[in-house]
Amino acid sequence: MNFTLSSKPLSGLKADCVVVAIPDGDQWPASSRQVDEAIGGLLSQLKESGDLATKAGSTALVPVQANGANWPRVIAVGTGKDAERTPAVYRKAVAAAAAQLKDSAAAHVVFALTDTPVTGDDAITAENALLNVTARILEEQLYTFTDFKSEQPPARKLNKVTVVASASDAPAKAAFKLGLATGRGMNFTRDLANMPPNICNPVWLAEQAQKLASEFDEIKVDILDEDQMKELGMNTLLSVAAGSTQPARLIVMEYRGGDANDKPHVLVGKGITFDTGGISLKPGQGMDEMKYDMGGAAAVFGTMKVLAETKPKLNVVTVIAAAENMPDGSATRPGDIVTSMAGHTVEILNTDAEGRLVLCDALTYVKRFDPETVIDLATLTGAVIVALGHHATGLLGNDDALANELLAAGERTGDRAWRLPLWDEYQSSLDSNFADIQNIGGRDAGTITAACFLSRFTKEYRWAHLDIAGTAWHTGKNKGASGRPVPLLVDYLMSHAQ
Ligand code: BES
Ligand code: MN
Ligand code: ZN
């Protein structure tokens, strides 16, 4: 898809279709008025007669008969009342409009929504911020995953989208470019998480890192195999892979765009390429979805791709703990005690609480990078879905400033997180009768006790944990990866670029 930014007046932009906003009210944005005038007031007539819905997210395809019109069709997008148009409402309208384009008969579409007024914080509602999010949503909405269909759907007619903005100066271009890159990063994340687990295993995931590094000079990769991990004492990580014929990998990627002495921001991704639960076997219903238990790793990949494409001035190191959690004769048993890389002995009471076991060794490993901050991303607990549903990522950590920055990044992008407490009172649920620590707490507060486990390994740096079990994946009819929390991470990292 060819995406272009243009600040030319609409009258000079011929295309097969133009997308404009129809607010609930008399104050139309300039581009809506211009299109309306160019087609003889058709839009205002249709609105008057009640044929154009103005509810946010409603869309209508309006064929234009007028001879010589710049656009043979208009997509009119309801954007609701001015006073109620929050950033979330704006995003919803853009998503609805972009979804309409999927099956559109138009090859070239002009997209003119960013002059819509939005209420709220300037950092989110300024035109360049809207441009960024509009570009991202366009990429997101046009995503398809058909690699495994033997009959490919007919090629899409649409091949060019011109996004109109009042300026196309350097800041507008940068915002647009970042939005597109973020959308592509999300789609890369989705591709990886949607990949079936018979293909996407730890070794395959490591190959994807090597491929990314060969595509982009900015990315360096280092893969540790099981022998190297054994050497380092990463026994909790290896205990998860013990029941699988697929060997584990530690995938290290580095993006060094900053000064050599700038401390790196570190991302750690949970990369369980399939989670059966191990000997603590999961029920069969819906188990297929446990292929996205590498959603944290996939988000690391997507974020890396955005960095490589946009080249911000900062340093980022990522570590993915990749393993498959399977039950066979050599699998870890409930009751087994293993020694982590950090030296703590861990009693494994439930082999289905494997994410924390692979993460704790990765979180110990990253100390060698002398990190500015460490953020881990993991589809860690079903409990976070009970607590927050599918809208908010669970956020926990040991540093208020970092947590607040991540909350703000989530707010700015609509890729939101919500903080849960990590109070000392919860720590005792991990007391073990036989080892230093056990790998599960009780029935209560599962997301918090999982984070408590991780917190034992992150004392030496500023750390945040994002539990994305509810947000990385859509269940139901539109089953598939969401690409979250790539927007949040990109926004956070960009705010630290020089
Ligand atoms: N990968 C799962 C968590 C999960 C559940 C992700 C549902 C996405 C959707 C994780 O490894 C797991 O099994 N966690 C257990 C922990 C429990 C055994 C303490 C859980 O949440 O039930
Ligand atoms: Mn599990
Ligand atoms: Zn898991």
XYZ file of C-alpha atoms and ligand atoms in Angstrom:
522
model
C 0.000 0.000 0.000
C 1.239 3.430 -0.917
C 0.528 5.952 1.870
C 1.215 9.609 1.122
C 0.845 12.760 3.159
C -0.467 15.839 1.381
C -1.313 19.389 2.401
C -2.670 20.305 -1.028
C -6.208 21.722 -1.037
C -8.798 19.000 -1.621
C -9.873 20.680 -4.825
C -6.511 19.677 -6.296
C -6.653 16.064 -5.157
C -8.413 13.779 -7.599
C -9.072 10.224 -6.442
C -11.573 7.370 -6.653
C -12.946 8.195 -3.225
C -12.673 10.805 -0.493
C -13.232 10.149 3.212
C -14.664 13.001 5.295
C -16.170 13.522 8.733
C -19.857 14.236 9.375
C -20.195 15.602 12.893
C -23.416 15.809 14.868
C -23.723 19.606 14.739
C -23.468 22.507 12.335
C -19.741 23.186 12.606
C -18.228 21.021 9.910
C -14.479 20.685 9.536
C -13.058 22.544 6.528
C -12.458 19.427 4.451
C -16.042 18.198 4.946
C -17.361 21.593 3.845
C -15.101 21.678 0.799
C -16.189 18.249 -0.366
C -19.823 19.081 0.278
C -19.565 22.252 -1.812
C -17.711 20.455 -4.602
C -20.537 17.953 -4.981
C -23.344 20.489 -4.891
C -24.267 20.188 -1.212
C -25.172 16.507 -1.471
C -23.757 15.678 1.968
C -25.666 18.416 3.763
C -28.862 17.382 1.941
C -28.389 13.758 2.984
C -27.712 14.819 6.537
C -30.776 17.038 6.516
C -32.986 14.211 5.255
C -31.631 11.897 7.960
C -29.856 9.608 5.504
C -26.389 10.244 6.933
C -25.799 8.978 10.454
C -23.586 11.213 12.547
C -23.019 8.747 15.348
C -19.307 8.210 15.919
C -18.123 5.214 13.918
C -21.055 5.000 11.517
C -20.069 5.120 7.848
C -21.912 5.598 4.581
C -20.729 5.179 1.029
C -22.166 7.988 -1.058
C -21.961 7.649 -4.849
C -21.465 11.010 -6.525
C -23.200 11.539 -9.831
C -22.025 15.103 -10.442
C -20.072 15.300 -13.673
C -16.511 16.419 -13.295
C -16.389 15.837 -9.534
C -12.935 15.080 -8.203
C -14.226 11.910 -6.533
C -16.860 9.489 -7.851
C -17.635 8.433 -4.281
C -17.464 9.763 -0.743
C -17.181 7.816 2.465
C -18.953 9.884 5.109
C -17.876 9.013 8.639
C -19.964 9.965 11.629
C -17.845 11.698 14.280
C -20.498 12.579 16.864
C -20.827 15.795 18.852
C -17.835 18.154 19.116
C -17.988 18.242 22.907
C -18.036 14.442 23.203
C -15.287 13.730 20.689
C -12.552 12.320 22.890
C -9.420 10.810 21.344
C -11.051 7.382 21.747
C -14.079 8.531 19.733
C -11.787 9.916 17.034
C -9.866 6.631 16.849
C -13.126 4.716 16.590
C -14.247 6.881 13.668
C -10.925 6.456 11.870
C -11.017 2.691 12.410
C -14.540 2.491 11.006
C -13.564 4.531 7.957
C -10.433 2.479 7.368
C -12.400 -0.752 7.688
C -14.714 0.490 4.908
C -11.722 0.834 2.600
C -10.875 -2.847 2.876
C -13.444 -3.940 0.325
C -13.765 -0.643 -1.437
C -13.890 -0.538 -5.228
C -11.603 2.502 -5.155
C -7.922 2.205 -6.013
C -6.917 5.631 -4.722
C -8.538 7.141 -1.649
C -8.096 10.593 -0.162
C -8.464 10.461 3.613
C -9.401 13.803 5.154
C -10.232 13.381 8.837
C -7.351 15.003 10.727
C -8.919 18.480 10.735
C -11.666 17.116 12.982
C -11.524 18.883 16.366
C -10.888 16.523 19.268
C -11.232 17.376 22.960
C -8.536 16.669 25.496
C -4.838 17.024 26.135
C -2.919 18.815 23.385
C -0.324 16.039 23.225
C -3.069 13.732 21.954
C -5.364 16.082 20.071
C -2.978 18.319 18.105
C -3.179 17.662 14.381
C 0.187 15.913 14.207
C -0.829 13.572 17.009
C -4.028 12.786 15.090
C -1.951 12.257 11.960
C 0.241 9.741 13.769
C -2.696 7.746 15.119
C -4.605 7.957 11.820
C -1.675 6.516 9.892
C -1.273 3.761 12.444
C -4.947 2.801 12.362
C -4.975 2.718 8.559
C -2.115 0.207 8.579
C -3.783 -1.788 11.362
C -7.166 -1.985 9.662
C -5.801 -3.086 6.305
C -4.018 -6.050 7.893
C -4.787 -9.562 6.665
C -3.292 -12.940 7.524
C -4.004 -15.433 4.765
C -0.696 -17.326 4.539
C -2.396 -20.620 5.284
C -5.459 -20.346 3.046
C -4.981 -22.489 -0.037
C -7.179 -20.124 -1.988
C -5.996 -16.534 -1.743
C -8.717 -13.867 -1.596
C -8.893 -11.657 -4.700
C -6.340 -8.863 -4.659
C -7.543 -5.655 -3.057
C -8.378 -2.810 -5.440
C -7.088 -0.175 -3.056
C -3.426 0.632 -3.623
C -2.987 4.257 -2.632
C -4.147 6.325 0.329
C -3.431 10.043 0.438
C -3.835 11.409 3.944
C -4.639 15.101 3.956
C -3.376 17.448 6.654
C -3.119 21.209 6.947
C 0.679 21.009 6.892
C 3.192 18.612 5.416
C 6.264 20.127 7.048
C 8.968 18.097 8.795
C 7.072 17.550 12.087
C 3.929 16.449 10.198
C 5.983 14.111 8.020
C 7.709 12.657 11.077
C 4.381 12.084 12.853
C 2.930 10.440 9.755
C 5.975 8.258 9.222
C 6.037 7.182 12.855
C 2.338 6.307 12.726
C 2.809 4.171 9.628
C 5.867 2.468 11.112
C 3.957 1.772 14.335
C 1.123 0.197 12.364
C 3.551 -1.948 10.404
C 5.313 -2.912 13.634
C 1.960 -3.995 15.071
C 1.223 -6.002 11.953
C 4.600 -7.715 12.186
C 3.781 -8.570 15.802
C 0.423 -9.953 14.665
C 2.008 -12.065 11.942
C 4.328 -13.690 14.462
C 1.637 -14.307 17.081
C -0.844 -15.617 14.516
C 1.712 -18.083 13.144
C 0.777 -21.679 13.995
C 2.860 -23.245 16.758
C 4.069 -26.120 14.600
C 6.024 -23.498 12.667
C 6.603 -20.826 15.279
C 8.877 -22.646 17.748
C 11.862 -21.167 19.622
C 14.348 -21.905 16.847
C 12.052 -20.376 14.214
C 11.616 -17.306 16.400
C 15.390 -16.968 16.653
C 15.586 -17.170 12.866
C 13.130 -14.284 12.604
C 15.526 -12.201 14.718
C 18.391 -13.110 12.412
C 16.251 -12.183 9.439
C 15.419 -8.800 10.984
C 19.105 -8.199 11.666
C 20.026 -9.023 8.075
C 17.318 -6.641 6.836
C 18.345 -3.730 9.048
C 21.963 -2.767 9.766
C 20.732 -1.029 12.921
C 19.883 -4.355 14.580
C 22.449 -6.783 15.992
C 21.430 -10.223 17.140
C 22.902 -12.843 19.448
C 21.253 -16.230 19.988
C 22.038 -18.392 23.028
C 21.364 -22.119 22.746
C 20.625 -24.518 25.613
C 24.291 -25.332 26.288
C 25.134 -21.669 26.654
C 22.145 -21.159 28.935
C 23.139 -24.174 31.043
C 26.600 -22.651 31.351
C 25.011 -19.447 32.702
C 22.852 -21.388 35.169
C 19.507 -20.522 33.552
C 17.866 -23.568 35.057
C 14.382 -22.177 35.616
C 14.192 -21.223 31.935
C 15.498 -24.619 30.857
C 13.094 -26.427 33.214
C 10.211 -25.134 31.108
C 11.676 -26.476 27.878
C 12.544 -29.851 29.440
C 9.316 -31.530 28.337
C 9.540 -30.411 24.721
C 11.478 -31.771 21.764
C 11.952 -28.151 20.695
C 15.065 -26.650 22.282
C 14.864 -23.281 24.061
C 16.578 -20.131 22.820
C 17.529 -16.819 24.389
C 17.213 -14.214 21.654
C 19.118 -10.984 22.203
C 18.636 -8.029 19.848
C 20.309 -4.653 20.157
C 19.383 -1.360 18.569
C 22.093 1.246 19.231
C 20.920 4.569 17.851
C 22.081 6.679 20.799
C 25.501 7.628 22.162
C 27.736 4.742 23.111
C 27.493 5.671 26.797
C 23.696 6.138 26.914
C 22.297 3.375 29.097
C 19.940 1.150 27.129
C 16.225 0.740 27.651
C 15.722 -2.991 27.968
C 12.666 -4.968 26.865
C 12.203 -8.577 27.933
C 9.601 -10.681 26.109
C 7.921 -13.904 27.171
C 8.317 -16.248 24.223
C 6.402 -19.413 25.068
C 5.686 -20.612 21.542
C 3.046 -22.984 22.886
C 1.758 -23.376 26.433
C 0.058 -26.704 27.120
C 0.567 -26.113 30.834
C 3.087 -28.954 30.929
C 2.381 -31.721 33.446
C -0.127 -29.313 35.065
C -1.962 -29.716 31.758
C -4.459 -27.093 30.669
C -8.033 -28.071 29.715
C -8.502 -28.705 25.993
C -11.073 -25.999 25.343
C -9.425 -23.045 23.628
C -5.932 -24.433 24.072
C -5.119 -23.520 20.458
C -4.964 -19.904 21.581
C -1.900 -20.668 23.668
C 0.116 -20.179 20.507
C 0.001 -16.477 21.388
C 1.866 -17.122 24.603
C 4.795 -15.598 22.741
C 2.832 -12.342 22.402
C 5.381 -10.502 24.556
C 8.180 -11.687 22.297
C 6.142 -10.737 19.241
C 5.681 -7.201 20.611
C 9.438 -6.971 21.114
C 9.914 -7.850 17.444
C 7.332 -5.314 16.315
C 8.892 -2.572 18.419
C 12.376 -3.396 17.107
C 11.119 -3.069 13.556
C 9.687 0.381 14.312
C 13.029 1.474 15.771
C 14.959 0.146 12.789
C 12.639 1.964 10.383
C 12.511 5.300 12.196
C 16.032 5.353 13.688
C 15.516 7.363 16.892
C 18.568 8.434 18.886
C 18.476 6.010 21.800
C 19.726 2.586 22.767
C 17.422 -0.380 23.185
C 18.351 -3.946 24.081
C 15.773 -6.721 23.927
C 15.851 -10.238 25.305
C 13.328 -12.921 24.409
C 13.041 -16.056 26.511
C 11.778 -18.618 23.985
C 10.640 -22.099 24.979
C 7.781 -24.522 24.435
C 5.879 -25.786 27.488
C 5.036 -29.462 26.818
C 4.443 -32.567 28.937
C 6.654 -35.530 28.150
C 8.749 -38.025 30.101
C 11.490 -35.502 30.710
C 9.097 -32.693 31.639
C 9.407 -30.825 34.910
C 7.094 -32.211 37.626
C 5.094 -30.278 40.202
C 7.332 -30.457 43.262
C 10.610 -30.189 41.351
C 13.098 -27.702 42.762
C 15.453 -25.865 40.425
C 18.052 -23.158 40.972
C 17.621 -19.949 39.008
C 20.465 -18.014 37.415
C 20.205 -15.539 40.284
C 20.824 -18.389 42.733
C 17.350 -18.585 44.309
C 15.947 -22.102 44.578
C 12.423 -22.333 43.138
C 9.864 -24.993 44.003
C 7.739 -25.511 40.912
C 4.277 -26.282 42.253
C 2.487 -25.700 38.979
C 4.184 -26.200 35.632
C 1.557 -23.980 34.018
C 3.056 -20.980 35.814
C 5.947 -21.228 33.361
C 6.106 -17.647 32.126
C 7.658 -16.369 35.337
C 10.178 -19.233 35.206
C 11.531 -18.245 31.806
C 11.321 -14.531 32.586
C 13.194 -14.639 35.889
C 16.373 -15.922 34.247
C 16.047 -13.447 31.392
C 15.551 -10.644 33.954
C 18.748 -11.757 35.679
C 20.609 -11.959 32.381
C 19.815 -8.335 31.426
C 21.767 -6.921 34.389
C 24.868 -7.155 32.205
C 23.527 -4.352 29.986
C 23.474 -1.832 32.874
C 19.920 -0.850 31.903
C 18.315 2.572 32.248
C 15.008 0.750 32.717
C 13.732 -2.779 32.151
C 10.209 -3.496 30.913
C 9.008 -7.055 30.543
C 6.048 -7.982 28.362
C 4.233 -11.194 28.994
C 0.971 -13.013 28.476
C 1.505 -14.017 32.066
C -1.816 -14.636 33.805
C -5.421 -15.472 33.060
C -6.133 -13.481 36.221
C -5.344 -10.191 34.472
C -8.265 -10.885 32.131
C -10.526 -11.424 35.117
C -9.315 -8.148 36.642
C -9.141 -5.858 33.596
C -10.803 -7.653 30.709
C -9.412 -7.062 27.243
C -9.112 -3.282 27.330
C -6.239 -2.565 29.679
C -2.826 -4.132 30.024
C -1.870 -4.906 33.618
C 1.033 -2.765 34.805
C 3.131 -3.447 37.894
C 6.626 -2.475 38.891
C 9.107 -1.093 41.384
C 9.403 2.488 40.087
C 6.604 5.059 40.207
C 8.135 7.408 37.636
C 8.538 4.621 35.081
C 5.033 3.309 35.772
C 3.570 6.790 35.296
C 5.410 7.244 32.017
C 4.006 3.973 30.722
C 0.485 4.895 31.839
C 0.848 8.218 29.990
C 2.165 6.500 26.854
C -0.848 4.191 26.974
C -3.177 7.148 27.321
C -1.578 9.017 24.398
C -1.847 6.045 22.051
C -5.090 4.507 23.265
C -3.051 1.379 24.016
C -3.823 1.720 27.668
C -2.471 0.097 30.804
C -3.767 0.116 34.379
C -1.574 -0.210 37.435
C -2.040 -2.854 40.106
C -0.293 -2.752 43.485
C 2.873 -4.641 44.234
C 2.806 -4.239 47.998
C 5.032 -6.261 50.297
C 1.934 -7.798 51.871
C 1.486 -9.957 48.784
C 5.022 -11.360 48.811
C 4.492 -13.976 51.517
C 2.136 -15.950 49.274
C 5.280 -17.202 47.529
C 6.835 -18.681 50.686
C 7.800 -22.306 50.085
C 8.179 -25.078 52.668
C 11.106 -26.557 50.776
C 12.843 -23.910 48.650
C 13.556 -20.166 48.737
C 10.397 -19.419 46.798
C 7.536 -21.262 45.096
C 6.279 -20.437 41.614
C 2.613 -19.843 42.471
C 0.724 -17.872 45.099
C -2.746 -18.813 46.242
C -6.008 -18.428 44.365
C -6.218 -14.692 44.973
C -4.602 -11.806 43.108
C -2.924 -14.025 40.526
C -1.559 -11.164 38.459
C -0.014 -9.530 41.495
C 1.559 -12.680 42.895
C 3.024 -13.452 39.455
C 4.587 -9.988 39.429
C 5.792 -10.563 43.016
C 7.681 -13.577 41.731
C 9.355 -11.470 39.033
C 10.105 -8.674 41.516
C 12.480 -10.981 43.400
C 14.755 -10.839 40.346
C 14.523 -7.139 39.433
C 15.773 -5.407 42.581
C 18.853 -3.888 40.961
C 17.177 -1.720 38.345
C 14.071 0.315 37.544
C 11.539 -2.195 36.318
C 7.993 -2.434 34.989
C 5.979 -5.498 34.062
C 3.200 -5.458 31.466
C 0.774 -8.385 31.677
C -0.720 -8.478 28.188
C -2.703 -11.728 28.416
C -5.934 -9.773 27.875
C -4.761 -7.216 25.346
C -2.404 -9.018 22.947
C -5.154 -11.176 21.491
C -8.742 -10.881 20.300
C -10.894 -13.880 21.160
C -14.162 -14.823 19.513
C -15.149 -14.259 15.908
C -12.181 -12.005 15.136
C -9.743 -14.353 16.826
C -6.184 -13.193 16.297
C -3.311 -11.070 17.527
C -3.942 -7.374 18.219
C -0.436 -5.937 17.889
C -0.574 -4.494 21.390
C 1.350 -3.144 23.288
C 3.565 -1.960 20.407
C 2.018 1.562 20.315
C 2.559 2.023 24.047
C 6.177 0.839 23.855
C 7.005 2.913 20.793
C 5.516 6.029 22.359
C 7.429 5.442 25.591
C 10.735 4.816 23.822
C 10.329 7.775 21.449
C 9.785 10.041 24.440
C 13.340 9.097 25.484
C 14.976 9.702 22.107
C 17.267 12.735 21.899
N 0.017 -18.308 29.392
C -0.741 -18.440 30.582
C -1.574 -17.202 30.903
C -2.684 -16.897 29.939
C -3.968 -17.336 30.194
C -2.444 -16.126 28.829
C -4.988 -17.033 29.317
C -3.470 -15.824 27.966
C -4.746 -16.276 28.212
C 0.182 -18.690 31.763
O 1.319 -19.396 31.472
C -0.606 -19.484 32.739
O -0.936 -20.586 32.433
N -0.860 -18.908 33.911
C -1.599 -19.564 34.917
C -0.927 -19.292 36.224
C -1.433 -20.140 37.351
C -1.069 -21.588 37.119
C -0.842 -19.648 38.639
C -3.019 -19.010 34.890
O -3.198 -17.828 34.631
O -3.942 -19.783 35.101
Mn 1.011 -21.471 31.566
Zn 2.002 -19.244 29.578
